[in-house]
mmCIF file of C-alpha atoms and ligand atoms in Angstrom:
data_model
loop_
_atom_site.group_PDB
_atom_site.id
_atom_site.type_symbol
_atom_site.label_atom_id
_atom_site.label_comp_id
_atom_site.label_asym_id
_atom_site.label_seq_id
_atom_site.Cartn_x
_atom_site.Cartn_y
_atom_site.Cartn_z
ATOM 1 C CA MET A 174 -0.012 0.076 0.153
ATOM 2 C CA SER A 175 1.237 3.451 -0.731
ATOM 3 C CA LYS A 176 1.275 5.366 2.619
ATOM 4 C CA ARG A 177 0.819 8.663 1.627
ATOM 5 C CA GLN A 178 -1.794 10.538 -0.344
ATOM 6 C CA ALA A 179 -1.884 14.434 -1.129
ATOM 7 C CA PRO A 180 -4.032 16.045 1.471
ATOM 8 C CA ALA A 181 -6.669 16.627 -0.986
ATOM 9 C CA GLU A 182 -6.883 13.539 -1.837
ATOM 10 C CA LEU A 183 -7.193 11.678 1.317
ATOM 11 C CA ARG A 184 -10.433 9.781 1.726
ATOM 12 C CA HIS A 185 -11.474 10.437 5.572
ATOM 13 C CA PHE A 186 -14.348 9.009 6.813
ATOM 14 C CA LEU A 187 -15.477 11.701 9.581
ATOM 15 C CA ASP A 188 -19.346 11.672 8.941
ATOM 16 C CA ILE A 189 -21.978 11.056 6.572
ATOM 17 C CA ASP A 190 -22.825 14.538 6.038
ATOM 18 C CA GLN A 191 -19.016 14.820 4.450
ATOM 19 C CA LEU A 192 -20.101 12.050 1.795
ATOM 20 C CA SER A 193 -22.071 13.135 -1.278
ATOM 21 C CA LYS A 194 -25.067 10.982 -2.104
ATOM 22 C CA THR A 195 -23.030 8.933 -4.808
ATOM 23 C CA GLU A 196 -19.925 8.023 -2.636
ATOM 24 C CA LEU A 197 -22.873 7.117 0.281
ATOM 25 C CA ARG A 198 -24.367 4.551 -1.807
ATOM 26 C CA HIS A 199 -21.061 3.127 -3.675
ATOM 27 C CA ILE A 200 -20.093 2.339 -0.026
ATOM 28 C CA VAL A 201 -23.420 0.992 0.896
ATOM 29 C CA ASP A 202 -23.557 -1.185 -2.420
ATOM 30 C CA SER A 203 -20.156 -2.403 -2.030
ATOM 31 C CA ALA A 204 -21.115 -3.419 1.355
ATOM 32 C CA HIS A 205 -24.128 -5.694 -0.062
ATOM 33 C CA ALA A 206 -21.598 -7.182 -2.551
ATOM 34 C CA ILE A 207 -18.961 -7.873 0.271
ATOM 35 C CA LYS A 208 -21.306 -9.881 2.067
ATOM 36 C CA LYS A 209 -23.003 -11.465 -0.894
ATOM 37 C CA ALA A 210 -19.376 -12.661 -1.777
ATOM 38 C CA GLY A 211 -18.740 -14.198 1.489
ATOM 39 C CA ARG A 212 -16.203 -14.050 3.827
ATOM 40 C CA ARG A 213 -13.380 -16.031 3.351
ATOM 41 C CA PRO A 214 -11.662 -17.185 -0.091
ATOM 42 C CA PRO A 215 -12.108 -18.845 -2.580
ATOM 43 C CA GLY A 216 -15.027 -16.773 -3.840
ATOM 44 C CA ALA A 217 -14.666 -13.820 -1.128
ATOM 45 C CA TYR A 218 -14.521 -10.290 -1.941
ATOM 46 C CA ARG A 219 -11.278 -9.277 -3.289
ATOM 47 C CA PRO A 220 -9.549 -11.217 -0.292
ATOM 48 C CA ARG A 221 -6.339 -9.424 -0.973
ATOM 49 C CA ALA A 222 -7.818 -5.729 -1.715
ATOM 50 C CA LEU A 223 -6.004 -4.602 1.445
ATOM 51 C CA ALA A 224 -2.793 -6.679 1.058
ATOM 52 C CA GLY A 225 -0.018 -5.143 3.162
ATOM 53 C CA ALA A 226 -2.151 -2.524 4.857
ATOM 54 C CA VAL A 227 -1.991 -1.435 8.343
ATOM 55 C CA LEU A 228 -4.801 0.176 10.226
ATOM 56 C CA ALA A 229 -4.419 1.528 13.750
ATOM 57 C CA LEU A 230 -7.226 1.071 15.870
ATOM 58 C CA ILE A 231 -7.241 3.902 18.648
ATOM 59 C CA PHE A 232 -9.841 3.688 21.063
ATOM 60 C CA GLU A 233 -10.261 5.882 24.215
ATOM 61 C CA LYS A 234 -13.353 4.490 25.153
ATOM 62 C CA PRO A 235 -14.396 0.554 25.291
ATOM 63 C CA SER A 236 -15.595 -1.159 22.226
ATOM 64 C CA MET A 237 -16.654 -4.711 21.382
ATOM 65 C CA ARG A 238 -18.156 -4.620 17.966
ATOM 66 C CA THR A 239 -16.343 -1.475 16.564
ATOM 67 C CA ARG A 240 -12.771 -3.313 17.486
ATOM 68 C CA VAL A 241 -13.757 -6.765 16.549
ATOM 69 C CA SER A 242 -15.435 -5.578 12.954
ATOM 70 C CA PHE A 243 -12.778 -3.524 12.023
ATOM 71 C CA ASP A 244 -9.983 -5.832 13.300
ATOM 72 C CA LEU A 245 -11.282 -8.823 10.984
ATOM 73 C CA ALA A 246 -12.459 -6.375 8.457
ATOM 74 C CA VAL A 247 -8.927 -5.401 7.349
ATOM 75 C CA ARG A 248 -7.316 -8.851 8.388
ATOM 76 C CA GLU A 249 -9.741 -10.690 5.912
ATOM 77 C CA LEU A 250 -8.891 -8.155 3.109
ATOM 78 C CA GLY A 251 -5.107 -8.947 3.604
ATOM 79 C CA GLY A 252 -3.908 -6.315 6.137
ATOM 80 C CA GLU A 253 -3.347 -6.289 9.370
ATOM 81 C CA ALA A 254 -4.533 -4.058 12.654
ATOM 82 C CA ILE A 255 -2.892 -2.720 15.742
ATOM 83 C CA PHE A 256 -4.821 -1.910 18.800
ATOM 84 C CA LEU A 257 -3.767 1.139 20.807
ATOM 85 C CA SER A 258 -5.804 1.807 23.939
ATOM 86 C CA SER A 259 -6.047 5.104 25.697
ATOM 87 C CA GLU A 260 -3.625 3.941 28.208
ATOM 88 C CA GLU A 261 -0.965 3.474 25.914
ATOM 89 C CA ILE A 262 -1.897 6.469 23.381
ATOM 90 C CA GLN A 263 -3.277 9.154 25.384
ATOM 91 C CA VAL A 264 -4.084 11.361 22.512
ATOM 92 C CA GLY A 265 -4.059 14.980 23.309
ATOM 93 C CA ARG A 266 -2.194 14.432 26.873
ATOM 94 C CA ARG A 267 1.112 12.780 26.238
ATOM 95 C CA GLU A 268 2.075 14.729 23.307
ATOM 96 C CA THR A 269 -0.369 17.083 20.777
ATOM 97 C CA VAL A 270 -2.867 15.555 18.629
ATOM 98 C CA ALA A 271 -1.035 16.681 15.589
ATOM 99 C CA ASP A 272 2.314 14.962 16.567
ATOM 100 C CA THR A 273 0.148 11.745 17.016
ATOM 101 C CA ALA A 274 -1.598 12.403 13.818
ATOM 102 C CA ARG A 275 2.178 12.793 11.839
ATOM 103 C CA VAL A 276 3.976 10.263 13.657
ATOM 104 C CA LEU A 277 1.100 7.204 13.088
ATOM 105 C CA SER A 278 0.798 8.296 9.477
ATOM 106 C CA ARG A 279 3.855 7.237 8.750
ATOM 107 C CA TYR A 280 3.369 3.735 10.565
ATOM 108 C CA ALA A 281 -0.124 3.141 9.467
ATOM 109 C CA ASP A 282 -2.069 3.400 6.408
ATOM 110 C CA ALA A 283 -5.513 4.319 7.819
ATOM 111 C CA LEU A 284 -6.338 5.389 11.382
ATOM 112 C CA LEU A 285 -9.642 4.853 13.310
ATOM 113 C CA LEU A 286 -10.142 6.830 16.274
ATOM 114 C CA ARG A 287 -13.022 6.364 19.188
ATOM 115 C CA THR A 288 -12.864 9.653 21.548
ATOM 116 C CA VAL A 289 -15.640 11.317 23.419
ATOM 117 C CA SER A 290 -14.222 14.570 21.770
ATOM 118 C CA HIS A 291 -15.446 15.287 18.046
ATOM 119 C CA ASP A 292 -12.864 18.061 18.032
ATOM 120 C CA THR A 293 -10.043 15.414 18.731
ATOM 121 C CA LEU A 294 -11.047 13.348 15.648
ATOM 122 C CA LEU A 295 -11.165 16.675 13.488
ATOM 123 C CA GLU A 296 -7.652 17.394 14.299
ATOM 124 C CA LEU A 297 -6.282 14.117 14.079
ATOM 125 C CA ALA A 298 -7.815 14.034 10.494
ATOM 126 C CA GLU A 299 -5.877 17.806 10.084
ATOM 127 C CA HIS A 300 -2.883 16.586 10.385
ATOM 128 C CA ALA A 301 -2.824 12.882 9.394
ATOM 129 C CA THR A 302 -1.275 12.039 5.885
ATOM 130 C CA VAL A 303 -3.380 8.959 5.677
ATOM 131 C CA PRO A 304 -6.937 8.536 6.032
ATOM 132 C CA VAL A 305 -8.963 8.832 9.380
ATOM 133 C CA ILE A 306 -12.300 6.755 10.077
ATOM 134 C CA ASN A 307 -14.505 8.050 12.809
ATOM 135 C CA GLY A 308 -15.019 4.908 15.361
ATOM 136 C CA LEU A 309 -17.430 6.786 17.446
ATOM 137 C CA THR A 310 -17.404 10.365 19.124
ATOM 138 C CA ASN A 311 -19.977 12.213 21.112
ATOM 139 C CA ARG A 312 -21.032 13.433 17.947
ATOM 140 C CA SER A 313 -21.600 10.927 15.782
ATOM 141 C CA HIS A 314 -21.049 7.205 14.756
ATOM 142 C CA PRO A 315 -21.122 7.152 10.786
ATOM 143 C CA CYS A 316 -19.465 3.423 11.067
ATOM 144 C CA GLN A 317 -22.477 2.080 12.789
ATOM 145 C CA ILE A 318 -25.089 3.606 10.196
ATOM 146 C CA MET A 319 -23.381 1.983 7.440
ATOM 147 C CA ALA A 320 -24.147 -1.308 8.611
ATOM 148 C CA ASP A 321 -27.858 -0.096 9.789
ATOM 149 C CA LEU A 322 -28.528 1.125 5.934
ATOM 150 C CA MET A 323 -27.112 -2.272 4.721
ATOM 151 C CA THR A 324 -29.527 -4.114 7.411
ATOM 152 C CA VAL A 325 -32.992 -2.236 6.301
ATOM 153 C CA GLU A 326 -32.178 -2.660 2.771
ATOM 154 C CA GLU A 327 -31.185 -6.521 3.297
ATOM 155 C CA GLN A 328 -34.718 -6.974 5.046
ATOM 156 C CA LEU A 329 -36.928 -4.311 2.992
ATOM 157 C CA GLY A 330 -35.507 -3.225 -0.054
ATOM 158 C CA PRO A 331 -33.977 0.607 -1.071
ATOM 159 C CA ILE A 332 -33.860 2.425 1.761
ATOM 160 C CA GLU A 333 -34.919 5.501 -0.159
ATOM 161 C CA LYS A 334 -38.552 4.090 -0.326
ATOM 162 C CA ARG A 335 -38.652 3.312 3.712
ATOM 163 C CA LYS A 336 -39.857 5.105 6.845
ATOM 164 C CA VAL A 337 -37.714 5.169 9.578
ATOM 165 C CA ALA A 338 -38.479 6.245 12.993
ATOM 166 C CA TRP A 339 -35.540 7.010 16.033
ATOM 167 C CA ILE A 340 -37.127 6.738 19.181
ATOM 168 C CA GLY A 341 -35.616 8.155 22.252
ATOM 169 C CA ASP A 342 -32.037 10.130 22.707
ATOM 170 C CA ALA A 343 -31.048 12.177 19.774
ATOM 171 C CA ASN A 344 -27.517 11.309 20.427
ATOM 172 C CA ASN A 345 -24.313 10.267 18.241
ATOM 173 C CA VAL A 346 -26.342 7.449 16.487
ATOM 174 C CA ALA A 347 -29.452 9.657 15.844
ATOM 175 C CA THR A 348 -27.004 12.444 14.516
ATOM 176 C CA SER A 349 -25.543 9.818 11.419
ATOM 177 C CA TRP A 350 -28.869 8.766 11.013
ATOM 178 C CA ILE A 351 -30.189 12.217 10.553
ATOM 179 C CA HIS A 352 -26.909 12.588 7.938
ATOM 180 C CA ALA A 353 -27.786 9.797 5.738
ATOM 181 C CA ALA A 354 -31.566 10.566 5.287
ATOM 182 C CA VAL A 355 -30.851 13.748 4.123
ATOM 183 C CA ARG A 356 -28.012 12.613 1.895
ATOM 184 C CA LEU A 357 -29.723 9.574 0.418
ATOM 185 C CA GLY A 358 -33.236 10.935 0.836
ATOM 186 C CA PHE A 359 -35.542 9.044 2.969
ATOM 187 C CA GLU A 360 -38.036 9.771 5.470
ATOM 188 C CA LEU A 361 -36.939 9.920 8.982
ATOM 189 C CA ARG A 362 -39.009 10.559 12.307
ATOM 190 C CA ILE A 363 -37.168 11.293 15.569
ATOM 191 C CA GLY A 364 -39.307 10.623 18.384
ATOM 192 C CA CYS A 365 -37.518 12.287 21.422
ATOM 193 C CA PRO A 366 -37.938 14.530 24.591
ATOM 194 C CA GLN A 367 -37.345 18.033 23.683
ATOM 195 C CA GLU A 368 -34.509 18.270 26.011
ATOM 196 C CA LEU A 369 -32.492 15.643 24.206
ATOM 197 C CA ALA A 370 -33.383 16.877 20.943
ATOM 198 C CA PRO A 371 -30.995 17.332 17.875
ATOM 199 C CA ALA A 372 -28.679 20.148 18.117
ATOM 200 C CA PRO A 373 -30.161 23.431 16.385
ATOM 201 C CA GLU A 374 -27.256 23.481 14.193
ATOM 202 C CA LEU A 375 -28.134 20.107 12.791
ATOM 203 C CA VAL A 376 -31.597 21.097 12.116
ATOM 204 C CA ARG A 377 -30.950 23.839 10.188
ATOM 205 C CA TRP A 378 -28.392 21.802 8.099
ATOM 206 C CA VAL A 379 -31.583 19.471 7.583
ATOM 207 C CA LYS A 380 -33.476 22.497 6.174
ATOM 208 C CA LYS A 381 -30.549 23.691 4.502
ATOM 209 C CA TYR A 382 -30.890 20.319 2.067
ATOM 210 C CA LYS A 383 -34.403 20.154 2.459
ATOM 211 C CA GLY A 384 -34.799 16.792 4.569
ATOM 212 C CA ALA A 385 -37.594 14.786 4.873
ATOM 213 C CA VAL A 386 -36.432 14.695 8.936
ATOM 214 C CA GLU A 387 -39.190 15.428 11.502
ATOM 215 C CA VAL A 388 -38.635 15.824 15.257
ATOM 216 C CA LEU A 389 -41.496 14.992 17.048
ATOM 217 C CA THR A 390 -42.079 14.696 21.140
ATOM 218 C CA ASP A 391 -44.696 11.920 20.748
ATOM 219 C CA PRO A 392 -43.434 8.398 20.383
ATOM 220 C CA ALA A 393 -46.650 7.265 19.159
ATOM 221 C CA GLU A 394 -46.931 9.735 16.453
ATOM 222 C CA ALA A 395 -42.906 9.200 15.377
ATOM 223 C CA VAL A 396 -43.533 5.210 15.030
ATOM 224 C CA ARG A 397 -46.974 5.466 13.345
ATOM 225 C CA GLY A 398 -46.799 3.622 10.151
ATOM 226 C CA ALA A 399 -42.550 3.494 10.186
ATOM 227 C CA ASP A 400 -40.922 0.421 8.248
ATOM 228 C CA CYS A 401 -38.158 0.251 10.886
ATOM 229 C CA ILE A 402 -37.683 1.681 14.687
ATOM 230 C CA VAL A 403 -34.356 2.329 15.625
ATOM 231 C CA THR A 404 -33.535 2.849 19.355
ATOM 232 C CA ASP A 405 -30.059 3.316 21.508
ATOM 233 C CA THR A 406 -28.727 3.487 24.953
ATOM 234 C CA TRP A 407 -30.416 6.235 27.264
ATOM 235 C CA VAL A 408 -26.974 6.678 28.517
ATOM 236 C CA SER A 409 -24.126 7.026 26.234
ATOM 237 C CA ILE A 410 -20.278 6.936 26.715
ATOM 238 C CA GLY A 411 -19.632 10.337 28.484
ATOM 239 C CA ASP A 412 -22.856 10.913 29.624
ATOM 240 C CA SER A 413 -23.129 11.784 33.213
ATOM 241 C CA ASP A 414 -26.869 12.608 34.204
ATOM 242 C CA ARG A 415 -28.191 9.031 34.292
ATOM 243 C CA GLU A 416 -31.006 9.854 36.700
ATOM 244 C CA ARG A 417 -32.288 12.600 34.473
ATOM 245 C CA ARG A 418 -32.035 10.726 31.021
ATOM 246 C CA THR A 419 -33.790 8.053 32.656
ATOM 247 C CA ARG A 420 -36.779 10.100 33.842
ATOM 248 C CA LEU A 421 -37.036 11.688 30.492
ATOM 249 C CA LEU A 422 -36.611 8.624 28.304
ATOM 250 C CA LYS A 423 -38.917 6.437 30.257
ATOM 251 C CA PRO A 424 -42.025 7.320 28.006
ATOM 252 C CA TYR A 425 -39.616 6.305 24.807
ATOM 253 C CA ARG A 426 -39.054 3.021 25.887
ATOM 254 C CA VAL A 427 -39.707 0.579 22.649
ATOM 255 C CA ASP A 428 -42.532 -1.987 23.838
ATOM 256 C CA GLY A 429 -44.732 -4.359 21.849
ATOM 257 C CA ALA A 430 -47.095 -1.755 21.994
ATOM 258 C CA MET A 431 -45.154 0.840 20.225
ATOM 259 C CA MET A 432 -44.283 -1.759 17.532
ATOM 260 C CA ARG A 433 -47.676 -2.556 16.708
ATOM 261 C CA LYS A 434 -48.292 1.093 15.772
ATOM 262 C CA ALA A 435 -45.588 1.024 13.468
ATOM 263 C CA ALA A 436 -46.039 -0.624 9.801
ATOM 264 C CA ARG A 437 -47.184 -4.539 10.413
ATOM 265 C CA ASN A 438 -43.718 -6.007 8.751
ATOM 266 C CA ALA A 439 -41.650 -3.532 10.645
ATOM 267 C CA ILE A 440 -38.019 -4.219 11.808
ATOM 268 C CA PHE A 441 -36.463 -3.108 15.299
ATOM 269 C CA LEU A 442 -32.755 -2.099 14.997
ATOM 270 C CA HIS A 443 -30.426 -1.431 17.913
ATOM 271 C CA CYS A 444 -26.688 -0.742 17.403
ATOM 272 C CA LEU A 445 -25.866 -2.659 20.864
ATOM 273 C CA PRO A 446 -24.845 -2.647 23.609
ATOM 274 C CA ALA A 447 -28.518 -2.790 24.650
ATOM 275 C CA HIS A 448 -30.203 -2.394 28.052
ATOM 276 C CA ARG A 449 -33.427 -4.691 28.178
ATOM 277 C CA GLY A 450 -36.054 -3.472 30.250
ATOM 278 C CA SER A 451 -34.602 0.478 29.854
ATOM 279 C CA GLU A 452 -34.756 1.870 26.064
ATOM 280 C CA VAL A 453 -36.522 -1.495 24.784
ATOM 281 C CA THR A 454 -38.285 -4.619 26.189
ATOM 282 C CA ALA A 455 -36.693 -7.855 26.130
ATOM 283 C CA GLU A 456 -39.794 -8.714 24.026
ATOM 284 C CA VAL A 457 -39.008 -6.687 21.386
ATOM 285 C CA ILE A 458 -35.050 -6.958 21.159
ATOM 286 C CA ASP A 459 -35.387 -10.578 21.513
ATOM 287 C CA GLY A 460 -38.669 -10.853 19.386
ATOM 288 C CA PRO A 461 -39.430 -11.919 15.830
ATOM 289 C CA GLN A 462 -39.355 -8.292 14.285
ATOM 290 C CA SER A 463 -35.540 -7.459 15.774
ATOM 291 C CA VAL A 464 -32.643 -7.930 13.305
ATOM 292 C CA VAL A 465 -30.346 -6.532 15.955
ATOM 293 C CA PHE A 466 -27.715 -9.773 15.560
ATOM 294 C CA ASP A 467 -27.722 -9.125 11.395
ATOM 295 C CA GLU A 468 -27.207 -5.777 11.991
ATOM 296 C CA ALA A 469 -24.080 -6.450 14.393
ATOM 297 C CA GLU A 470 -22.799 -8.877 11.666
ATOM 298 C CA ASN A 471 -23.266 -6.374 8.873
ATOM 299 C CA ARG A 472 -20.802 -4.051 10.788
ATOM 300 C CA LEU A 473 -17.851 -6.424 9.325
ATOM 301 C CA HIS A 474 -19.102 -6.135 5.579
ATOM 302 C CA ALA A 475 -20.074 -2.635 6.075
ATOM 303 C CA GLN A 476 -16.413 -2.044 7.679
ATOM 304 C CA LYS A 477 -14.547 -3.425 4.676
ATOM 305 C CA ALA A 478 -16.539 -1.062 2.287
ATOM 306 C CA VAL A 479 -15.596 1.788 4.132
ATOM 307 C CA LEU A 480 -11.916 0.902 4.413
ATOM 308 C CA ALA A 481 -11.960 -0.343 0.994
ATOM 309 C CA TRP A 482 -13.150 3.217 -0.076
ATOM 310 C CA CYS A 483 -10.929 5.304 2.395
ATOM 311 C CA LEU A 484 -7.915 3.115 0.838
ATOM 312 C CA ARG A 485 -9.236 3.407 -2.854
ATOM 313 C CA ALA A 486 -9.014 -0.582 -2.762
ATOM 314 C CA ALA A 487 -11.699 -1.318 -5.170
ATOM 315 C CA GLU A 488 -10.181 0.946 -7.961
HETATM 316 N N1 LIG B 276 -22.274 -0.465 18.130
HETATM 317 C C1 LIG B 276 -21.070 -0.280 18.632
HETATM 318 O O1 LIG B 276 -20.414 0.360 18.298
HETATM 319 O O2 LIG B 276 -20.367 -1.182 19.586
HETATM 320 P P1 LIG B 276 -19.489 -1.086 20.428
HETATM 321 O O3 LIG B 276 -19.392 0.168 21.132
HETATM 322 O O4 LIG B 276 -19.155 -2.273 20.894
HETATM 323 O O5 LIG B 276 -18.218 -0.706 19.416
HETATM 324 N N1 LIG B 277 -24.720 6.196 21.839
HETATM 325 C C1 LIG B 277 -23.879 4.792 22.290
HETATM 326 C C2 LIG B 277 -23.629 4.026 21.116
HETATM 327 C C3 LIG B 277 -22.597 3.339 21.354
HETATM 328 C C4 LIG B 277 -21.911 1.993 20.599
HETATM 329 C C5 LIG B 277 -22.519 5.691 22.946
HETATM 330 O O1 LIG B 277 -22.444 6.645 22.458
HETATM 331 O O2 LIG B 277 -22.326 5.135 24.008
#
């Protein structure tokens, strides 16, 4: 793999709002093709597509799915991963974020960062000379949504024809859903308490691009007729106000009664980890409408597609 690209040519995967509709569609379609081809040779999707590539995985916060899916994704495409925990690397503390970016760019072909500060991610990308991937920040979780889009499409066909309802905290995962809805042009309803609604600048961005995203406080209204119901934890990494959130979000628990208000064959998505009895009942997440384990598996296929795009491996 070539280790350096001109900054203008670098393909960072920082947020879905930074991608064009064509790029986004290309990555989702690649993810479908990768899954269809199977995981291992013979017949797997371009098994040497990332031959020799090194991905540095930097995690300041815990992770299971993101870490394992990216580690396997790069290895199954012929490359390798190096895991760096916050204790080892201390991004922005032991040395500047810029120096970390410059040094790691000399070793690795791509960097993935999970951090509670979106600004740290942007700083890393500004100074890196290899592609940087957002592995979750306080603002967004775009890698998750690539797997989610894929999951909706394999169950229900093209997302553009579907109505999605996000119920609960309009958090980092919801933000990436909003970006995807606007870029791909599908209908998204956010059912959330006023206090945990999408940030005003995000709502302005939706308006600017004439997105079909509606923010409602009534969860029943938000799920009515939806083809897909999505929720997430009430307390995200970095949130400290557990009690307040629990109080505000109780009416937004996804249970059987809420699922019955959606379309008849609606599916249920959750990025996991889940908390049965809080944001979702066991009846729903372990029931027939839930596709959360397909969704988790799809992280692997989608992450291969993200890596292939960032590293121009399919060109
Ligand atoms: N959904 C998700 O990103 O899971 P992890 O926090 O385990 O990576
Ligand atoms: N919103 C959650 C997602 C975890 C994958 C968090 O940020 O903790």
